[in-house]
Structures are given as structure tokens and as C-alpha cells.
CSV table of C-alpha atoms in Angstrom, one decimal:
chain,number,residue,atom,x,y,z
A,16,MET,CA,64.4,16.5,-59.1
A,17,THR,CA,67.3,15.0,-57.1
A,18,THR,CA,67.9,18.2,-55.3
A,19,ILE,CA,64.2,18.5,-54.2
A,20,LEU,CA,64.3,14.9,-52.9
A,21,ASP,CA,67.6,15.5,-51.1
A,22,ALA,CA,66.1,18.6,-49.5
A,23,GLU,CA,63.0,16.7,-48.3
A,24,ALA,CA,65.1,13.9,-46.9
A,25,THR,CA,67.3,16.4,-45.1
A,26,GLU,CA,64.3,18.2,-43.7
A,27,GLU,CA,62.8,14.9,-42.5
A,28,ALA,CA,66.1,13.9,-40.9
A,29,GLU,CA,66.2,17.2,-39.0
A,30,LYS,CA,62.7,16.6,-37.6
A,31,THR,CA,63.6,13.1,-36.4
A,32,PRO,CA,64.6,13.3,-32.6
A,33,ARG,CA,68.1,12.3,-31.9
A,34,VAL,CA,69.9,11.3,-28.7
A,35,THR,CA,73.3,12.9,-28.3
A,36,ALA,CA,76.0,11.5,-26.0
A,37,ALA,CA,78.8,13.3,-24.1
A,38,ARG,CA,82.3,12.1,-24.1
A,39,PRO,CA,82.9,9.5,-21.4
A,40,ARG,CA,85.8,11.5,-20.0
A,41,ARG,CA,83.5,14.5,-19.5
A,42,VAL,CA,80.9,12.4,-17.7
A,43,VAL,CA,83.6,10.9,-15.4
A,44,THR,CA,85.1,14.3,-14.6
A,45,LEU,CA,81.8,15.9,-13.9
A,46,GLY,CA,80.8,12.9,-11.8
A,47,ILE,CA,84.0,13.1,-9.6
A,48,ILE,CA,83.5,16.9,-9.2
A,49,LEU,CA,79.9,16.4,-8.1
A,50,VAL,CA,80.8,13.6,-5.6
A,51,LEU,CA,83.2,16.0,-4.0
A,52,VAL,CA,80.5,18.7,-4.0
A,53,VAL,CA,78.1,16.3,-2.3
A,54,ALA,CA,80.7,15.3,0.2
A,55,LEU,CA,81.5,18.9,1.0
A,56,VAL,CA,77.9,19.9,1.4
A,57,SER,CA,77.2,16.9,3.6
A,58,ILE,CA,80.1,17.6,5.9
A,59,LEU,CA,79.0,21.2,6.2
A,60,ALA,CA,75.5,20.0,7.0
A,61,VAL,CA,76.8,18.0,9.9
A,62,MET,CA,79.2,20.7,11.1
A,63,ILE,CA,77.0,23.9,11.0
A,64,GLY,CA,74.2,24.7,13.4
A,65,GLN,CA,73.5,26.2,16.8
A,66,THR,CA,76.2,24.0,18.2
A,67,ALA,CA,79.2,24.5,15.9
A,68,ILE,CA,81.3,21.3,15.5
A,69,SER,CA,84.6,21.3,13.6
A,70,ALA,CA,85.4,18.8,10.9
A,71,GLY,CA,88.0,17.1,13.1
A,72,GLU,CA,85.5,16.7,15.9
A,73,VAL,CA,82.9,15.2,13.5
A,74,ILE,CA,85.5,12.7,12.2
A,75,ASP,CA,86.5,11.8,15.8
A,76,ILE,CA,82.9,11.4,16.8
A,77,LEU,CA,82.1,9.1,13.9
A,78,LEU,CA,85.3,7.0,14.5
A,79,THR,CA,85.6,6.8,18.2
A,80,GLY,CA,82.5,8.5,19.7
A,81,GLY,CA,84.4,11.6,20.8
A,82,ASP,CA,84.7,13.0,24.3
A,83,ASP,CA,81.8,15.4,24.3
A,84,ARG,CA,78.5,13.5,24.8
A,85,VAL,CA,76.3,16.5,23.7
A,86,LYS,CA,78.2,16.9,20.4
A,87,ASN,CA,78.0,13.1,19.9
A,88,VAL,CA,74.2,13.2,20.2
A,89,VAL,CA,74.0,16.3,17.9
A,90,VAL,CA,76.1,14.6,15.2
A,91,THR,CA,74.9,11.0,15.4
A,92,GLU,CA,71.3,11.4,16.3
A,93,VAL,CA,70.3,14.8,14.8
A,94,ARG,CA,72.4,16.0,12.0
A,95,LEU,CA,73.7,12.8,10.4
A,96,PRO,CA,70.4,11.1,9.8
A,97,ARG,CA,68.8,14.4,8.6
A,98,MET,CA,71.7,14.8,6.1
A,99,LEU,CA,71.3,11.2,4.9
A,100,VAL,CA,67.5,11.7,4.4
A,101,GLY,CA,68.4,14.8,2.3
A,102,LEU,CA,70.9,12.8,0.2
A,103,LEU,CA,68.5,10.0,-0.4
A,104,ALA,CA,65.6,12.3,-1.2
A,105,GLY,CA,67.6,14.4,-3.6
A,106,ALA,CA,69.0,11.5,-5.5
A,107,ALA,CA,65.6,9.8,-5.8
A,108,LEU,CA,64.0,13.0,-7.1
A,109,GLY,CA,66.8,13.7,-9.6
A,110,VAL,CA,66.4,10.2,-11.1
A,111,SER,CA,62.6,10.4,-11.0
A,112,GLY,CA,62.6,13.7,-12.9
A,113,VAL,CA,64.8,12.3,-15.7
A,114,MET,CA,62.6,9.2,-16.0
A,115,LEU,CA,59.4,11.2,-16.2
A,116,GLN,CA,60.8,13.9,-18.6
A,117,ASP,CA,62.3,11.4,-21.0
A,118,ALA,CA,59.5,8.9,-20.9
A,119,LEU,CA,56.9,11.6,-21.7
A,120,GLY,CA,59.1,13.7,-24.0
A,121,ASN,CA,58.1,16.7,-21.8
A,122,PRO,CA,60.9,18.9,-20.4
A,123,LEU,CA,58.4,20.2,-17.7
A,124,ALA,CA,57.5,16.8,-16.4
A,125,GLU,CA,58.2,16.4,-12.7
A,126,PRO,CA,56.1,14.8,-9.9
A,127,ALA,CA,54.8,18.1,-8.5
A,128,LEU,CA,53.8,19.6,-11.8
A,129,LEU,CA,52.1,16.4,-12.9
A,130,GLY,CA,50.0,16.1,-9.8
A,131,VAL,CA,51.8,12.9,-8.8
A,132,SER,CA,53.2,14.4,-5.6
A,133,ALA,CA,49.9,15.8,-4.5
A,134,GLY,CA,48.3,12.3,-4.9
A,135,GLY,CA,51.0,10.8,-2.7
A,136,ALA,CA,50.8,13.6,-0.2
A,137,LEU,CA,47.1,13.2,0.1
A,138,ALA,CA,47.4,9.6,1.0
A,139,VAL,CA,50.1,10.2,3.7
A,140,ALA,CA,48.3,13.3,5.1
A,141,ALA,CA,45.0,11.3,5.5
A,142,ILE,CA,46.8,8.6,7.4
A,143,VAL,CA,48.5,11.1,9.7
A,144,VAL,CA,45.4,13.2,10.4
A,145,PHE,CA,43.0,10.2,10.9
A,146,ALA,CA,45.7,8.3,12.9
A,147,VAL,CA,45.4,5.2,10.8
A,148,PRO,CA,47.2,2.5,12.7
A,149,ILE,CA,49.7,1.3,10.2
A,150,PRO,CA,53.5,0.5,10.6
A,151,ALA,CA,55.6,3.5,9.7
A,152,GLY,CA,57.5,1.4,7.1
A,153,THR,CA,54.4,1.0,5.0
A,154,LEU,CA,53.8,4.7,4.4
A,155,PRO,CA,55.6,4.6,1.1
A,156,PHE,CA,53.1,2.0,-0.2
A,157,PHE,CA,50.2,4.3,0.5
A,158,ALA,CA,52.1,7.3,-1.1
A,159,LEU,CA,52.8,5.0,-4.1
A,160,ILE,CA,49.1,4.2,-4.4
A,161,GLY,CA,48.1,7.9,-4.3
A,162,GLY,CA,50.9,8.7,-6.8
A,163,LEU,CA,49.9,5.8,-9.1
A,164,VAL,CA,46.3,7.1,-9.3
A,165,ALA,CA,47.6,10.4,-10.7
A,166,GLY,CA,50.2,8.6,-12.8
A,167,ALA,CA,47.5,6.4,-14.5
A,168,ILE,CA,45.6,9.6,-15.5
A,169,ILE,CA,48.8,11.1,-16.9
A,170,ILE,CA,49.6,7.9,-18.9
A,171,GLY,CA,46.0,8.0,-20.3
A,172,ALA,CA,46.5,11.7,-21.2
A,173,THR,CA,49.5,10.9,-23.3
A,174,ARG,CA,47.2,9.1,-25.7
A,175,LEU,CA,45.2,12.2,-26.1
A,176,THR,CA,47.9,14.8,-26.5
A,177,SER,CA,51.7,15.0,-26.7
A,178,ASP,CA,51.8,18.8,-26.3
A,179,PRO,CA,54.0,19.4,-23.2
A,180,ILE,CA,52.0,22.5,-22.1
A,181,ARG,CA,48.7,20.7,-22.3
A,182,MET,CA,50.2,17.8,-20.3
A,183,ILE,CA,51.3,20.2,-17.6
A,184,LEU,CA,47.8,21.8,-17.6
A,185,ILE,CA,46.3,18.4,-17.0
A,186,GLY,CA,48.8,17.8,-14.2
A,187,ALA,CA,47.9,21.2,-12.7
A,188,ALA,CA,44.2,20.4,-12.8
A,189,LEU,CA,44.9,17.0,-11.2
A,190,GLY,CA,47.1,18.6,-8.6
A,191,ALA,CA,44.4,21.2,-7.8
A,192,PHE,CA,41.9,18.4,-7.3
A,193,PHE,CA,44.2,16.6,-4.8
A,194,SER,CA,45.1,19.9,-3.1
A,195,ALA,CA,41.4,20.5,-2.5
A,196,LEU,CA,41.1,17.1,-0.9
A,197,ILE,CA,44.3,17.8,1.2
A,198,THR,CA,42.7,21.1,2.3
A,199,THR,CA,39.7,19.2,3.5
A,200,VAL,CA,42.0,16.9,5.5
A,201,ILE,CA,43.7,19.9,7.0
A,202,VAL,CA,40.4,21.3,8.2
A,203,LEU,CA,39.7,18.0,10.0
A,204,ALA,CA,43.2,17.9,11.5
A,205,ASP,CA,43.9,18.2,15.2
A,206,PRO,CA,45.2,21.8,15.8
A,207,ASP,CA,48.2,20.3,17.6
A,208,ASN,CA,49.2,18.5,14.4
A,209,LEU,CA,48.4,21.3,12.0
A,210,ARG,CA,51.8,23.0,12.1
A,211,ARG,CA,53.6,19.7,11.5
A,212,LEU,CA,51.2,18.8,8.7
A,213,THR,CA,51.6,22.2,7.0
A,214,ARG,CA,55.4,21.8,7.1
A,215,PHE,CA,55.1,18.3,5.7
A,216,LEU,CA,53.0,19.6,2.8
A,217,ILE,CA,55.6,22.2,1.9
A,218,GLY,CA,58.4,19.6,2.0
A,219,SER,CA,60.6,19.4,5.1
A,220,ILE,CA,63.3,17.2,6.6
A,221,ILE,CA,63.3,19.0,10.0
A,222,GLY,CA,63.5,16.5,12.8
A,223,ARG,CA,64.1,13.5,10.6
A,224,ASP,CA,66.0,10.7,12.3
A,225,TRP,CA,67.3,7.1,11.8
A,226,ARG,CA,63.7,5.8,11.7
A,227,HIS,CA,63.1,7.9,8.6
A,228,VAL,CA,66.3,6.7,7.0
A,229,ARG,CA,65.2,3.1,7.5
A,230,ILE,CA,61.8,3.9,5.9
A,231,MET,CA,63.4,5.4,2.8
A,232,LEU,CA,66.5,3.3,2.3
A,233,PRO,CA,65.0,0.0,1.0
A,234,TRP,CA,62.9,1.8,-1.6
A,235,ILE,CA,65.7,4.0,-2.9
A,236,ALA,CA,68.3,1.3,-2.7
A,237,VAL,CA,66.2,-0.7,-5.1
A,238,GLY,CA,64.6,2.1,-7.1
A,239,LEU,CA,67.9,4.0,-8.0
A,240,PRO,CA,69.6,1.0,-9.7
A,241,VAL,CA,66.4,0.0,-11.5
A,242,GLY,CA,66.0,3.6,-12.7
A,243,MET,CA,69.6,3.5,-14.1
A,244,VAL,CA,68.8,0.3,-16.0
A,245,PHE,CA,66.1,2.1,-17.9
A,246,GLY,CA,68.6,4.5,-19.5
A,247,ARG,CA,68.6,2.8,-22.9
A,248,THR,CA,64.8,2.5,-22.9
A,249,LEU,CA,64.5,6.2,-22.1
A,250,ASN,CA,66.8,6.9,-25.1
A,251,LEU,CA,64.5,4.9,-27.3
A,252,LEU,CA,61.4,6.8,-26.0
A,253,GLN,CA,63.1,10.1,-26.8
A,254,LEU,CA,63.1,9.0,-30.5
A,255,GLY,CA,59.3,9.0,-30.5
A,256,ASP,CA,56.8,6.2,-30.1
A,257,GLU,CA,56.7,5.1,-33.7
A,258,LEU,CA,60.5,4.9,-34.1
A,259,ALA,CA,60.8,3.2,-30.7
A,260,GLU,CA,58.2,0.6,-31.6
A,261,GLY,CA,60.0,0.1,-34.9
A,262,LEU,CA,63.1,-0.7,-33.0
A,263,GLY,CA,61.3,-3.4,-31.0
A,264,LEU,CA,60.2,-1.5,-27.9
A,265,ASN,CA,56.8,-2.1,-26.4
A,266,VAL,CA,56.1,1.6,-25.7
A,267,VAL,CA,53.0,1.3,-23.5
A,268,ARG,CA,54.6,-1.4,-21.3
A,269,ALA,CA,58.0,0.4,-21.1
A,270,ARG,CA,56.4,3.8,-20.2
A,271,THR,CA,54.2,2.2,-17.6
A,272,ALA,CA,57.1,0.4,-16.0
A,273,ILE,CA,59.1,3.6,-15.9
A,274,PHE,CA,56.2,5.5,-14.4
A,275,VAL,CA,55.9,2.9,-11.6
A,276,VAL,CA,59.6,3.1,-10.7
A,277,ALA,CA,59.7,6.9,-10.9
A,278,ILE,CA,56.5,7.3,-8.8
A,279,ALA,CA,57.9,4.7,-6.3
A,280,LEU,CA,61.0,6.8,-5.8
A,281,ASN,CA,58.9,9.9,-5.3
A,282,ALA,CA,56.6,8.0,-2.9
A,283,ALA,CA,59.6,7.1,-0.7
A,284,VAL,CA,60.5,10.8,-0.5
A,285,ILE,CA,56.9,11.9,0.2
A,286,SER,CA,56.4,9.4,2.9
A,287,VAL,CA,59.2,11.0,4.9
A,288,CYS,CA,59.8,14.5,3.6
A,289,GLY,CA,56.5,15.5,2.0
A,290,PRO,CA,56.4,16.9,-1.6
A,291,VAL,CA,59.8,18.6,-2.0
A,292,GLY,CA,59.1,20.7,-5.1
A,293,PHE,CA,61.0,21.3,-8.3
A,294,VAL,CA,64.2,19.2,-7.5
A,295,ALA,CA,63.0,16.6,-10.0
A,296,LEU,CA,62.7,19.5,-12.5
A,297,VAL,CA,65.9,21.3,-11.8
A,298,ALA,CA,68.4,18.4,-11.4
A,299,PRO,CA,67.8,16.8,-14.8
A,300,HIS,CA,68.0,20.1,-16.7
A,301,LEU,CA,71.2,21.0,-14.9
A,302,ALA,CA,72.6,17.6,-15.7
A,303,ARG,CA,71.8,17.9,-19.4
A,304,GLY,CA,73.2,21.4,-19.5
A,305,LEU,CA,76.5,20.5,-17.8
A,306,LEU,CA,77.0,17.4,-19.9
A,307,ALA,CA,75.7,18.9,-23.1
A,308,THR,CA,73.9,15.6,-23.8
A,309,THR,CA,70.4,14.1,-23.9
A,310,ASP,CA,71.7,10.5,-23.3
A,311,SER,CA,69.6,9.3,-20.4
A,312,ARG,CA,72.3,6.7,-19.5
A,313,GLN,CA,74.7,9.6,-18.8
A,314,VAL,CA,72.1,12.1,-17.4
A,315,LEU,CA,70.6,9.7,-14.7
A,316,PRO,CA,73.7,9.4,-12.4
A,317,ILE,CA,74.6,13.1,-12.7
A,318,ALA,CA,71.0,14.1,-12.0
A,319,ALA,CA,71.1,11.9,-8.9
A,320,LEU,CA,74.3,13.6,-7.6
A,321,LEU,CA,72.9,17.1,-8.4
A,322,GLY,CA,69.6,16.3,-6.7
A,323,ALA,CA,71.4,15.1,-3.5
A,324,ALA,CA,73.5,18.3,-3.5
A,325,LEU,CA,70.5,20.5,-4.1
A,326,VAL,CA,68.4,19.1,-1.2
A,327,VAL,CA,71.2,19.0,1.4
A,328,GLY,CA,72.4,22.4,0.4
A,329,ALA,CA,68.8,23.9,0.4
A,330,ASP,CA,68.2,22.3,3.9
A,331,LEU,CA,71.4,23.9,5.2
A,332,LEU,CA,70.2,27.3,4.0
A,333,ALA,CA,66.8,26.6,5.4
A,334,ARG,CA,68.4,26.0,8.8
A,335,GLU,CA,70.7,29.0,8.8
A,336,VAL,CA,69.0,31.9,7.1
A,337,LEU,CA,66.6,32.7,10.0
A,338,ARG,CA,68.4,30.8,12.8
A,339,PRO,CA,67.2,29.8,15.4
A,340,ALA,CA,64.0,29.4,13.4
A,341,GLU,CA,64.1,26.7,10.7
A,342,LEU,CA,62.3,26.9,7.3
A,343,PRO,CA,61.1,23.8,5.4
A,344,VAL,CA,63.5,22.8,2.7
A,345,GLY,CA,60.7,23.0,0.1
A,346,VAL,CA,60.7,26.8,0.4
A,347,PHE,CA,64.2,27.0,-1.0
A,348,THR,CA,63.8,24.4,-3.7
A,349,THR,CA,60.7,26.2,-4.9
A,350,LEU,CA,62.6,29.5,-5.0
A,351,VAL,CA,65.1,27.9,-7.3
A,352,GLY,CA,62.8,25.7,-9.2
A,353,ALA,CA,59.9,28.0,-10.0
A,354,PRO,CA,62.1,30.4,-12.2
A,355,MET,CA,63.5,27.3,-13.9
A,356,ALA,CA,60.0,26.1,-14.7
A,357,LEU,CA,59.2,29.5,-16.2
A,358,TYR,CA,62.4,29.4,-18.3
A,359,VAL,CA,61.7,25.9,-19.6
A,360,LEU,CA,58.1,26.9,-20.4
A,361,ARG,CA,59.3,30.0,-22.3
A,362,ARG,CA,61.7,27.8,-24.4
A,363,ILE,CA,58.9,25.4,-25.2
A,364,ARG,CA,56.7,28.3,-26.4
A,365,VAL,CA,59.5,29.8,-28.4
A,366,GLY,CA,60.2,26.4,-30.0
A,367,GLN,CA,56.5,26.0,-30.9
A,368,THR,CA,56.4,29.5,-32.4
A,369,VAL,CA,59.5,28.9,-34.5
A,370,GLY,CA,58.3,25.4,-35.5
């Protein structure tokens, strides 16, 4: 009798979700390595291009202005702000992805697959096409509103199903709906703006300057630290709603707050770069794999660094592969992210079959 009870207790314990943490030394070591990787990719992004500029010249230009006026303009007005936009966008998407995945308990959750990016992109595209006279700095607010509409539907859907595949299907349907509206906007667009709008909808940081850095910076400077603070809450949500509530967490309020912050980070990116796909999916999974942990407090900063490196690195490839032509960065992030999504989907299906 005791053996049967012990076996049932063991089986129940195995079914209870657990949050595993990595050793602090491992987190610090990986963090230092990634900081160096981000620094290296960022330096290369400023050095490489149609006008080759050495590392020494870059440093001289940043410190003293340099002797070559053309190279000074290339570094300070073209490549540096574009690189910073990539860093900010990647970090924001990495953190946003962790928050959505852990809050929903869905390894496939990311703004593009949930339809959130399409909602934000629709708002921004409509403003651009119809030349709505608003200050550029307010674009993230409108992207946030569009994203929150999709987010509200996703939050409502969590009460109907917890199946990750069904959640993604709901997100896909939502994204298709917004995409149809975006297509309507494109049809109404001025032909002169069509190419720029199409590039924006793929996800691009071509031609981004200091004005775009200033648009993104306040949102991300606030959103990233707030996202990090939610680490413990995300760990509780990973345990399941019932257990989290038993530990004193108001699940609905916590999940809603996390969604607002995650979508706000994504809105800042969309307002400047468009929907850069799959970074919010890839960065969190890479972070968990490298750390061998599910502790959100440890995953969040590592995912931010990975996201920054991914976007800047992908943009560097997008600039150089077909030079002098430049591809949108979203092309390369999708080439990496789509196979990752299929791999994660296969793991989910295998897990459901085994379960």
C-alpha cells in the first residue's frame, strides 16, 4: 500500500513544473562572453561597408572627430546610429520573447507568431500611408495600441486553451486578419512610398539615424529594467496558474502586466524597424540552451545580449551579402528563426505524443 502511494506521489511530483537555475558562475561567464561578442559585432558593423574604415580610424573619429570628413559622417551619422538601433531592437525583442513564452507557458510564443507584431505594424503602416500628422516620437504609442488589441485577444484565449499549438493557431489567424488589413493599406499607398513600406513590413534598419535612436531609447530604457524585474513572477507562472496563485500571485494581473511591458518593448521596435521576425523566439531558446536553465531571472539578461548580437549580426550580413544592394534585416532573422520554430513545434508534438 505504501509503495503504491509513494509511486503516485512520485508521479505527481514529476508532473509538477519546476524551475531550474544555473550556477551563478556560469551565468556571469556566459554574460561576459556575450558582451564581448556584442562589442565585436558592433565594431564590425561600424567598420565594414562600401567605405572600409579600420578600427583605429573608428576610435579616432569617436574620440577626436578624425581627419577625414567623409569617414566621420559615415561613422557618426550613418553606421553608428544604425548599429545602435539594431542593439536596442535586438535586446528588446530578446526580453519580450522570454516574457511572452514564460508568461504563457508556450515555447513558441513570440510577437510575430501571436499576431502582436502584425497589430502594431498595421497601426504604424496606416499612419505612414495616410500621412497622419503626428510627432514621430508618438509612433510607439500607436504601435502599442495595435499590439495590445492582439494581446487582449491572446490573453482571452489563454482562458479557453493552454495548448501551445492551439495558441499559435489563434495567433496565426489573428496575424492573417491584420495582414489582410495591411494589404488593404498597401493597395492605398502612394507608389513612391510602396518600396519603403514593403521593406518596413519585412523588418529593416536601413537608413535609420539618430532620430530613430531617440524614438526607441526612452521606451527600451524603461522597458528592459522593468522586464528584468518580472523574473521572479515569470518563474512563478512557469509553475502553473494554480500553484502560482497558491503562492500568493494574482495570475491575471501579473500576466496582463507582463503582456503590456512585452508588447511595449515590441512596439518600440516596430515603430522604427517594423516587425523583425523570430528574434524574440530564437534568443530565449538559445539563452536557455546555453545556460541549461529555465530560471527567467537568469535567462532575461542573456536573451537580451543574444538578441542584440543577432540583429546587428543579421544586419551586417544583410548589408554585405549582395553589396551594393542591401536586404532588410528581417530576411536573415526569418531564415534563422523559421527552422527554429519548426524544431520547437516538433518537440512540442513529440512531448504531447509521449505524454
